[in-house]
Amino acid sequence: EIVLTQSPGTLSLSPGDRATLSCRASQSVSSSYLAWYQQKPGQAPRLLIYDASTRATGVPDRFSGSGYATDFTLTISRLEPDDFAVYYCQQYGTSPGYIFGQGTKLEIK
Amino acid sequence: QVQLVQSGAEVKKPGASVTVSCKTSGYTFTNNLIHWMRQAPGQGLEWMGVINLNNGATSYERKFQDKVAVTRDTSTSTVYMEVSSLTADDTAVYFCARRMAQAWAFDYWGQGTPVTVSS
């Protein structure tokens, strides 16, 4: 069973900073199966990136995804106040169907 | 516009069952798969299962095989998930989500249904 490990657990940055979030898979996965979500308190997750690097509709271009095999990265180039939230990576596998990382909390420093 | 609207919060006693609904609109119901996830308080997301809206076929994560049943009503474009034999560990927010037609990701989500299991 594939495990996704996100790091860091919490990232403290200031508006205008660059954020780099990591998602590491316990075994190689297809880039086509890797997605990133943003979740704010009391809300449903919002799709940001799919196929590891494709921005979802309406997602600002300051969000970018990269990586392959076991190492994937979500980068937010210039943080805005609205970006402080929890971020999850997600991967499709055969069993179970989908796996989520444990999340990275991006908080204001 | 695409919308997934879930039923309201539930409070149940241990051993009971709960059914959460997810009414879809704004797109052709049978074009996409609908998945269910849950999120326990302060925890991450957990995938539970999926239904093919064309034929009603379902697939569940192993731990939910004997606990969860997902069905659909094509006449109302609504998906239902029943969770049985509830315990305190089932206290969570339950989400339905639409899988993208051409990618392995969820582009639209319901607002979430809190389910509390308490005696």
PDB file of C-alpha atoms in Angstrom:
ATOM      1  CA  GLU A   1       0.000   0.000   0.000  1.00  0.00           C
ATOM      2  CA  ILE A   2       1.356   3.385  -1.017  1.00  0.00           C
ATOM      3  CA  VAL A   3       1.799   6.005   1.691  1.00  0.00           C
ATOM      4  CA  LEU A   4       2.044   9.726   0.970  1.00  0.00           C
ATOM      5  CA  THR A   5       4.142  11.733   3.419  1.00  0.00           C
ATOM      6  CA  GLN A   6       3.839  15.504   3.338  1.00  0.00           C
ATOM      7  CA  SER A   7       6.427  17.867   4.755  1.00  0.00           C
ATOM      8  CA  PRO A   8       6.707  20.028   6.629  1.00  0.00           C
ATOM      9  CA  GLY A   9       3.739  19.444   8.891  1.00  0.00           C
ATOM     10  CA  THR A  10       3.460  23.175   9.494  1.00  0.00           C
ATOM     11  CA  LEU A  11       5.028  25.968   7.462  1.00  0.00           C
ATOM     12  CA  SER A  12       5.168  29.473   8.923  1.00  0.00           C
ATOM     13  CA  LEU A  13       5.666  32.184   6.313  1.00  0.00           C
ATOM     14  CA  SER A  14       4.713  35.784   5.611  1.00  0.00           C
ATOM     15  CA  PRO A  15       2.627  37.233   2.785  1.00  0.00           C
ATOM     16  CA  GLY A  16       4.871  37.739  -0.226  1.00  0.00           C
ATOM     17  CA  ASP A  17       7.083  34.753   0.664  1.00  0.00           C
ATOM     18  CA  ARG A  18       7.548  31.694  -1.501  1.00  0.00           C
ATOM     19  CA  ALA A  19       6.107  28.445  -0.160  1.00  0.00           C
ATOM     20  CA  THR A  20       7.421  25.009  -1.081  1.00  0.00           C
ATOM     21  CA  LEU A  21       5.387  22.005   0.049  1.00  0.00           C
ATOM     22  CA  SER A  22       6.586  18.440  -0.407  1.00  0.00           C
ATOM     23  CA  CYS A  23       4.703  15.183  -0.982  1.00  0.00           C
ATOM     24  CA  ARG A  24       6.715  11.975  -0.998  1.00  0.00           C
ATOM     25  CA  ALA A  25       5.293   8.607  -2.048  1.00  0.00           C
ATOM     26  CA  SER A  26       6.517   5.338  -0.543  1.00  0.00           C
ATOM     27  CA  GLN A  27       6.795   3.912  -4.045  1.00  0.00           C
ATOM     28  CA  SER A  28       6.828   5.332  -7.536  1.00  0.00           C
ATOM     29  CA  VAL A  29       3.496   6.677  -8.775  1.00  0.00           C
ATOM     30  CA  SER A  30       2.320   7.990 -12.109  1.00  0.00           C
ATOM     31  CA  SER A  31       2.310  11.780 -12.386  1.00  0.00           C
ATOM     32  CA  SER A  32      -1.135  11.444 -13.927  1.00  0.00           C
ATOM     33  CA  TYR A  33      -2.449  10.293 -10.574  1.00  0.00           C
ATOM     34  CA  LEU A  34      -1.137  13.104  -8.363  1.00  0.00           C
ATOM     35  CA  ALA A  35      -3.263  16.061  -7.271  1.00  0.00           C
ATOM     36  CA  TRP A  36      -3.094  18.886  -4.735  1.00  0.00           C
ATOM     37  CA  TYR A  37      -5.940  20.470  -2.747  1.00  0.00           C
ATOM     38  CA  GLN A  38      -6.358  23.485  -0.502  1.00  0.00           C
ATOM     39  CA  GLN A  39      -8.700  23.331   2.470  1.00  0.00           C
ATOM     40  CA  LYS A  40      -9.793  26.149   4.727  1.00  0.00           C
ATOM     41  CA  PRO A  41     -11.530  25.623   8.094  1.00  0.00           C
ATOM     42  CA  GLY A  42     -15.130  24.548   7.723  1.00  0.00           C
ATOM     43  CA  GLN A  43     -14.868  24.203   3.959  1.00  0.00           C
ATOM     44  CA  ALA A  44     -14.552  21.386   1.475  1.00  0.00           C
ATOM     45  CA  PRO A  45     -11.197  20.876  -0.217  1.00  0.00           C
ATOM     46  CA  ARG A  46     -10.553  22.844  -3.398  1.00  0.00           C
ATOM     47  CA  LEU A  47      -8.693  21.271  -6.301  1.00  0.00           C
ATOM     48  CA  LEU A  48      -5.545  23.220  -7.197  1.00  0.00           C
ATOM     49  CA  ILE A  49      -3.381  20.924  -9.308  1.00  0.00           C
ATOM     50  CA  TYR A  50      -3.977  17.631 -11.140  1.00  0.00           C
ATOM     51  CA  ASP A  51      -1.714  15.436 -13.242  1.00  0.00           C
ATOM     52  CA  ALA A  52       1.026  16.696 -10.894  1.00  0.00           C
ATOM     53  CA  SER A  53       1.439  20.011 -12.732  1.00  0.00           C
ATOM     54  CA  THR A  54      -1.812  21.139 -14.387  1.00  0.00           C
ATOM     55  CA  ARG A  55      -3.630  23.982 -12.686  1.00  0.00           C
ATOM     56  CA  ALA A  56      -7.351  23.485 -12.187  1.00  0.00           C
ATOM     57  CA  THR A  57      -9.783  25.993 -13.648  1.00  0.00           C
ATOM     58  CA  GLY A  58      -9.604  29.361 -11.934  1.00  0.00           C
ATOM     59  CA  VAL A  59      -6.465  28.630  -9.915  1.00  0.00           C
ATOM     60  CA  PRO A  60      -4.029  31.582  -9.946  1.00  0.00           C
ATOM     61  CA  ASP A  61      -0.723  31.059 -11.715  1.00  0.00           C
ATOM     62  CA  ARG A  62       1.216  31.661  -8.493  1.00  0.00           C
ATOM     63  CA  PHE A  63       0.341  28.017  -7.725  1.00  0.00           C
ATOM     64  CA  SER A  64       2.469  25.444  -9.528  1.00  0.00           C
ATOM     65  CA  GLY A  65       3.057  21.730  -9.209  1.00  0.00           C
ATOM     66  CA  SER A  66       6.042  19.637 -10.203  1.00  0.00           C
ATOM     67  CA  GLY A  67       7.744  16.311  -9.632  1.00  0.00           C
ATOM     68  CA  TYR A  68       7.624  12.687 -10.683  1.00  0.00           C
ATOM     69  CA  ALA A  69       8.033   9.134  -9.402  1.00  0.00           C
ATOM     70  CA  THR A  70       8.175   9.545  -5.604  1.00  0.00           C
ATOM     71  CA  ASP A  71       8.786  13.267  -5.081  1.00  0.00           C
ATOM     72  CA  PHE A  72       6.238  15.962  -5.811  1.00  0.00           C
ATOM     73  CA  THR A  73       6.157  19.650  -4.928  1.00  0.00           C
ATOM     74  CA  LEU A  74       3.528  22.360  -4.690  1.00  0.00           C
ATOM     75  CA  THR A  75       4.984  25.844  -4.955  1.00  0.00           C
ATOM     76  CA  ILE A  76       3.194  29.085  -4.185  1.00  0.00           C
ATOM     77  CA  SER A  77       5.356  31.811  -5.630  1.00  0.00           C
ATOM     78  CA  ARG A  78       4.143  34.863  -3.671  1.00  0.00           C
ATOM     79  CA  LEU A  79       1.878  34.165  -0.756  1.00  0.00           C
ATOM     80  CA  GLU A  80      -1.283  36.159  -0.387  1.00  0.00           C
ATOM     81  CA  PRO A  81      -3.324  36.311   2.849  1.00  0.00           C
ATOM     82  CA  ASP A  82      -5.963  34.041   1.291  1.00  0.00           C
ATOM     83  CA  ASP A  83      -3.401  31.260   0.728  1.00  0.00           C
ATOM     84  CA  PHE A  84      -2.974  30.374   4.397  1.00  0.00           C
ATOM     85  CA  ALA A  85      -4.732  27.036   4.738  1.00  0.00           C
ATOM     86  CA  VAL A  86      -4.071  23.298   4.859  1.00  0.00           C
ATOM     87  CA  TYR A  87      -2.790  21.618   1.702  1.00  0.00           C
ATOM     88  CA  TYR A  88      -3.210  17.948   0.830  1.00  0.00           C
ATOM     89  CA  CYS A  89      -1.651  15.846  -1.862  1.00  0.00           C
ATOM     90  CA  GLN A  90      -3.665  12.928  -3.240  1.00  0.00           C
ATOM     91  CA  GLN A  91      -2.780   9.942  -5.339  1.00  0.00           C
ATOM     92  CA  TYR A  92      -4.856   7.370  -7.139  1.00  0.00           C
ATOM     93  CA  GLY A  93      -3.886   3.766  -6.518  1.00  0.00           C
ATOM     94  CA  THR A  94      -5.436   0.352  -6.987  1.00  0.00           C
ATOM     95  CA  SER A  95      -5.968  -0.462  -3.342  1.00  0.00           C
ATOM     96  CA  PRO A  96      -7.261   1.631  -1.756  1.00  0.00           C
ATOM     97  CA  GLY A  97      -8.711   3.704  -4.526  1.00  0.00           C
ATOM     98  CA  TYR A  98      -7.291   7.032  -3.421  1.00  0.00           C
ATOM     99  CA  ILE A  99      -4.789   8.080  -0.819  1.00  0.00           C
ATOM    100  CA  PHE A 100      -4.285  11.467   0.775  1.00  0.00           C
ATOM    101  CA  GLY A 101      -1.238  12.814   2.515  1.00  0.00           C
ATOM    102  CA  GLN A 102      -1.645  13.947   6.100  1.00  0.00           C
ATOM    103  CA  GLY A 103      -1.565  17.611   5.099  1.00  0.00           C
ATOM    104  CA  THR A 104       0.682  20.648   5.476  1.00  0.00           C
ATOM    105  CA  LYS A 105      -0.650  23.599   7.431  1.00  0.00           C
ATOM    106  CA  LEU A 106       0.511  26.896   5.967  1.00  0.00           C
ATOM    107  CA  GLU A 107       0.258  29.539   8.669  1.00  0.00           C
ATOM    108  CA  ILE A 108       1.045  33.227   8.880  1.00  0.00           C
ATOM    109  CA  LYS A 109       4.356  33.958  10.566  1.00  0.00           C
TER     110      LYS A 109
ATOM    111  CA  GLN B   1     -22.844  25.765 -12.786  1.00  0.00           C
ATOM    112  CA  VAL B   2     -21.869  22.432 -11.294  1.00  0.00           C
ATOM    113  CA  GLN B   3     -23.126  21.936  -7.754  1.00  0.00           C
ATOM    114  CA  LEU B   4     -23.089  19.091  -5.265  1.00  0.00           C
ATOM    115  CA  VAL B   5     -25.400  19.789  -2.336  1.00  0.00           C
ATOM    116  CA  GLN B   6     -25.352  17.457   0.623  1.00  0.00           C
ATOM    117  CA  SER B   7     -27.932  16.809   3.298  1.00  0.00           C
ATOM    118  CA  GLY B   8     -27.666  18.375   6.721  1.00  0.00           C
ATOM    119  CA  ALA B   9     -25.903  17.485   9.929  1.00  0.00           C
ATOM    120  CA  GLU B  10     -26.837  14.293  11.750  1.00  0.00           C
ATOM    121  CA  VAL B  11     -26.543  13.099  15.340  1.00  0.00           C
ATOM    122  CA  LYS B  12     -26.808   9.354  15.832  1.00  0.00           C
ATOM    123  CA  LYS B  13     -26.462   6.848  18.645  1.00  0.00           C
ATOM    124  CA  PRO B  14     -23.898   4.039  18.520  1.00  0.00           C
ATOM    125  CA  GLY B  15     -25.170   1.077  16.528  1.00  0.00           C
ATOM    126  CA  ALA B  16     -27.478   3.172  14.368  1.00  0.00           C
ATOM    127  CA  SER B  17     -27.172   3.892  10.654  1.00  0.00           C
ATOM    128  CA  VAL B  18     -27.052   7.197   8.806  1.00  0.00           C
ATOM    129  CA  THR B  19     -27.750   8.089   5.192  1.00  0.00           C
ATOM    130  CA  VAL B  20     -26.149  11.136   3.622  1.00  0.00           C
ATOM    131  CA  SER B  21     -27.391  12.446   0.291  1.00  0.00           C
ATOM    132  CA  CYS B  22     -25.536  14.338  -2.421  1.00  0.00           C
ATOM    133  CA  LYS B  23     -27.709  16.070  -5.016  1.00  0.00           C
ATOM    134  CA  THR B  24     -25.889  17.061  -8.186  1.00  0.00           C
ATOM    135  CA  SER B  25     -26.799  19.637 -10.787  1.00  0.00           C
ATOM    136  CA  GLY B  26     -25.296  21.662 -13.604  1.00  0.00           C
ATOM    137  CA  TYR B  27     -23.896  18.755 -15.603  1.00  0.00           C
ATOM    138  CA  THR B  28     -24.926  15.414 -17.077  1.00  0.00           C
ATOM    139  CA  PHE B  29     -25.285  13.148 -14.052  1.00  0.00           C
ATOM    140  CA  THR B  30     -23.978   9.988 -15.662  1.00  0.00           C
ATOM    141  CA  ASN B  31     -20.839  11.545 -17.145  1.00  0.00           C
ATOM    142  CA  ASN B  32     -18.768  11.379 -13.977  1.00  0.00           C
ATOM    143  CA  LEU B  33     -18.070   9.112 -11.025  1.00  0.00           C
ATOM    144  CA  ILE B  34     -19.069  10.269  -7.545  1.00  0.00           C
ATOM    145  CA  HIS B  35     -16.726   9.503  -4.659  1.00  0.00           C
ATOM    146  CA  TRP B  36     -17.132   9.756  -0.904  1.00  0.00           C
ATOM    147  CA  MET B  37     -14.500  10.890   1.574  1.00  0.00           C
ATOM    148  CA  ARG B  38     -14.614  11.613   5.275  1.00  0.00           C
ATOM    149  CA  GLN B  39     -12.613  13.768   7.650  1.00  0.00           C
ATOM    150  CA  ALA B  40     -12.564  13.076  11.375  1.00  0.00           C
ATOM    151  CA  PRO B  41     -12.210  16.111  13.667  1.00  0.00           C
ATOM    152  CA  GLY B  42      -8.775  17.655  13.248  1.00  0.00           C
ATOM    153  CA  GLN B  43      -7.676  14.882  10.897  1.00  0.00           C
ATOM    154  CA  GLY B  44      -6.948  14.430   7.211  1.00  0.00           C
ATOM    155  CA  LEU B  45      -9.064  13.106   4.370  1.00  0.00           C
ATOM    156  CA  GLU B  46      -9.953   9.430   3.981  1.00  0.00           C
ATOM    157  CA  TRP B  47     -11.322   7.930   0.765  1.00  0.00           C
ATOM    158  CA  MET B  48     -14.306   5.653   1.321  1.00  0.00           C
ATOM    159  CA  GLY B  49     -15.743   4.561  -1.998  1.00  0.00           C
ATOM    160  CA  VAL B  50     -17.084   5.362  -5.444  1.00  0.00           C
ATOM    161  CA  ILE B  51     -20.170   4.799  -7.566  1.00  0.00           C
ATOM    162  CA  ASN B  52     -20.438   4.603 -11.336  1.00  0.00           C
ATOM    163  CA  LEU B  53     -23.551   6.608 -12.116  1.00  0.00           C
ATOM    164  CA  ASN B  54     -24.133   4.814 -15.415  1.00  0.00           C
ATOM    165  CA  ASN B  55     -24.615   1.343 -14.023  1.00  0.00           C
ATOM    166  CA  GLY B  56     -24.608   1.775 -10.250  1.00  0.00           C
ATOM    167  CA  ALA B  57     -21.429  -0.278  -9.778  1.00  0.00           C
ATOM    168  CA  THR B  58     -19.598   0.508  -6.566  1.00  0.00           C
ATOM    169  CA  SER B  59     -16.145   0.028  -5.094  1.00  0.00           C
ATOM    170  CA  TYR B  60     -15.158   0.579  -1.495  1.00  0.00           C
ATOM    171  CA  GLU B  61     -11.956   0.930   0.464  1.00  0.00           C
ATOM    172  CA  ARG B  62     -11.366  -2.366   2.259  1.00  0.00           C
ATOM    173  CA  LYS B  63     -12.163  -1.126   5.763  1.00  0.00           C
ATOM    174  CA  PHE B  64     -15.582   0.096   4.608  1.00  0.00           C
ATOM    175  CA  GLN B  65     -16.636  -2.998   2.635  1.00  0.00           C
ATOM    176  CA  ASP B  66     -19.192  -4.177   5.196  1.00  0.00           C
ATOM    177  CA  LYS B  67     -20.054  -0.785   6.594  1.00  0.00           C
ATOM    178  CA  VAL B  68     -20.869   1.523   3.688  1.00  0.00           C
ATOM    179  CA  ALA B  69     -23.359   1.294   0.842  1.00  0.00           C
ATOM    180  CA  VAL B  70     -23.552   3.855  -1.939  1.00  0.00           C
ATOM    181  CA  THR B  71     -26.535   4.078  -4.278  1.00  0.00           C
ATOM    182  CA  ARG B  72     -27.863   6.527  -6.822  1.00  0.00           C
ATOM    183  CA  ASP B  73     -31.194   7.790  -8.115  1.00  0.00           C
ATOM    184  CA  THR B  74     -30.782   8.864 -11.721  1.00  0.00           C
ATOM    185  CA  SER B  75     -34.241  10.463 -11.802  1.00  0.00           C
ATOM    186  CA  THR B  76     -33.165  13.055  -9.223  1.00  0.00           C
ATOM    187  CA  SER B  77     -29.392  13.077  -9.932  1.00  0.00           C
ATOM    188  CA  THR B  78     -28.785  12.188  -6.310  1.00  0.00           C
ATOM    189  CA  VAL B  79     -26.279   9.860  -4.706  1.00  0.00           C
ATOM    190  CA  TYR B  80     -26.791   8.310  -1.291  1.00  0.00           C
ATOM    191  CA  MET B  81     -24.297   6.855   1.162  1.00  0.00           C
ATOM    192  CA  GLU B  82     -25.426   4.760   4.081  1.00  0.00           C
ATOM    193  CA  VAL B  83     -23.025   4.106   6.938  1.00  0.00           C
ATOM    194  CA  SER B  84     -24.146   1.346   9.283  1.00  0.00           C
ATOM    195  CA  SER B  85     -23.223   0.116  12.778  1.00  0.00           C
ATOM    196  CA  LEU B  86     -22.017   3.550  13.765  1.00  0.00           C
ATOM    197  CA  THR B  87     -19.397   3.984  16.477  1.00  0.00           C
ATOM    198  CA  ALA B  88     -17.742   7.063  17.931  1.00  0.00           C
ATOM    199  CA  ASP B  89     -14.937   6.535  15.408  1.00  0.00           C
ATOM    200  CA  ASP B  90     -17.400   7.344  12.618  1.00  0.00           C
ATOM    201  CA  THR B  91     -17.814  10.896  13.907  1.00  0.00           C
ATOM    202  CA  ALA B  92     -16.603  12.954  10.967  1.00  0.00           C
ATOM    203  CA  VAL B  93     -17.543  15.290   8.157  1.00  0.00           C
ATOM    204  CA  TYR B  94     -18.548  13.291   5.096  1.00  0.00           C
ATOM    205  CA  PHE B  95     -17.927  14.715   1.622  1.00  0.00           C
ATOM    206  CA  CYS B  96     -19.124  13.682  -1.802  1.00  0.00           C
ATOM    207  CA  ALA B  97     -16.991  14.739  -4.750  1.00  0.00           C
ATOM    208  CA  ARG B  98     -17.068  14.461  -8.528  1.00  0.00           C
ATOM    209  CA  ARG B  99     -14.126  12.879 -10.265  1.00  0.00           C
ATOM    210  CA  MET B 100     -12.952  14.743 -13.313  1.00  0.00           C
ATOM    211  CA  ALA B 101     -13.834  13.023 -16.571  1.00  0.00           C
ATOM    212  CA  GLN B 102     -10.235  13.035 -17.809  1.00  0.00           C
ATOM    213  CA  ALA B 103      -8.110  13.138 -14.684  1.00  0.00           C
ATOM    214  CA  TRP B 104      -7.751  11.285 -11.421  1.00  0.00           C
ATOM    215  CA  ALA B 105      -8.787  14.172  -9.212  1.00  0.00           C
ATOM    216  CA  PHE B 106     -11.929  15.638  -7.699  1.00  0.00           C
ATOM    217  CA  ASP B 107     -12.972  18.952  -9.206  1.00  0.00           C
ATOM    218  CA  TYR B 108     -16.255  19.615  -7.417  1.00  0.00           C
ATOM    219  CA  TRP B 109     -17.112  18.807  -3.824  1.00  0.00           C
ATOM    220  CA  GLY B 110     -20.207  18.891  -1.700  1.00  0.00           C
ATOM    221  CA  GLN B 111     -20.182  21.209   1.278  1.00  0.00           C
ATOM    222  CA  GLY B 112     -19.774  18.341   3.732  1.00  0.00           C
ATOM    223  CA  THR B 113     -22.190  16.686   6.163  1.00  0.00           C
ATOM    224  CA  PRO B 114     -21.144  16.490   9.830  1.00  0.00           C
ATOM    225  CA  VAL B 115     -22.135  13.232  11.467  1.00  0.00           C
ATOM    226  CA  THR B 116     -21.798  12.939  15.233  1.00  0.00           C
ATOM    227  CA  VAL B 117     -22.089   9.574  16.935  1.00  0.00           C
ATOM    228  CA  SER B 118     -22.798   9.908  20.622  1.00  0.00           C
ATOM    229  CA  SER B 119     -24.765   8.075  23.253  1.00  0.00           C
TER     230      SER B 119
END
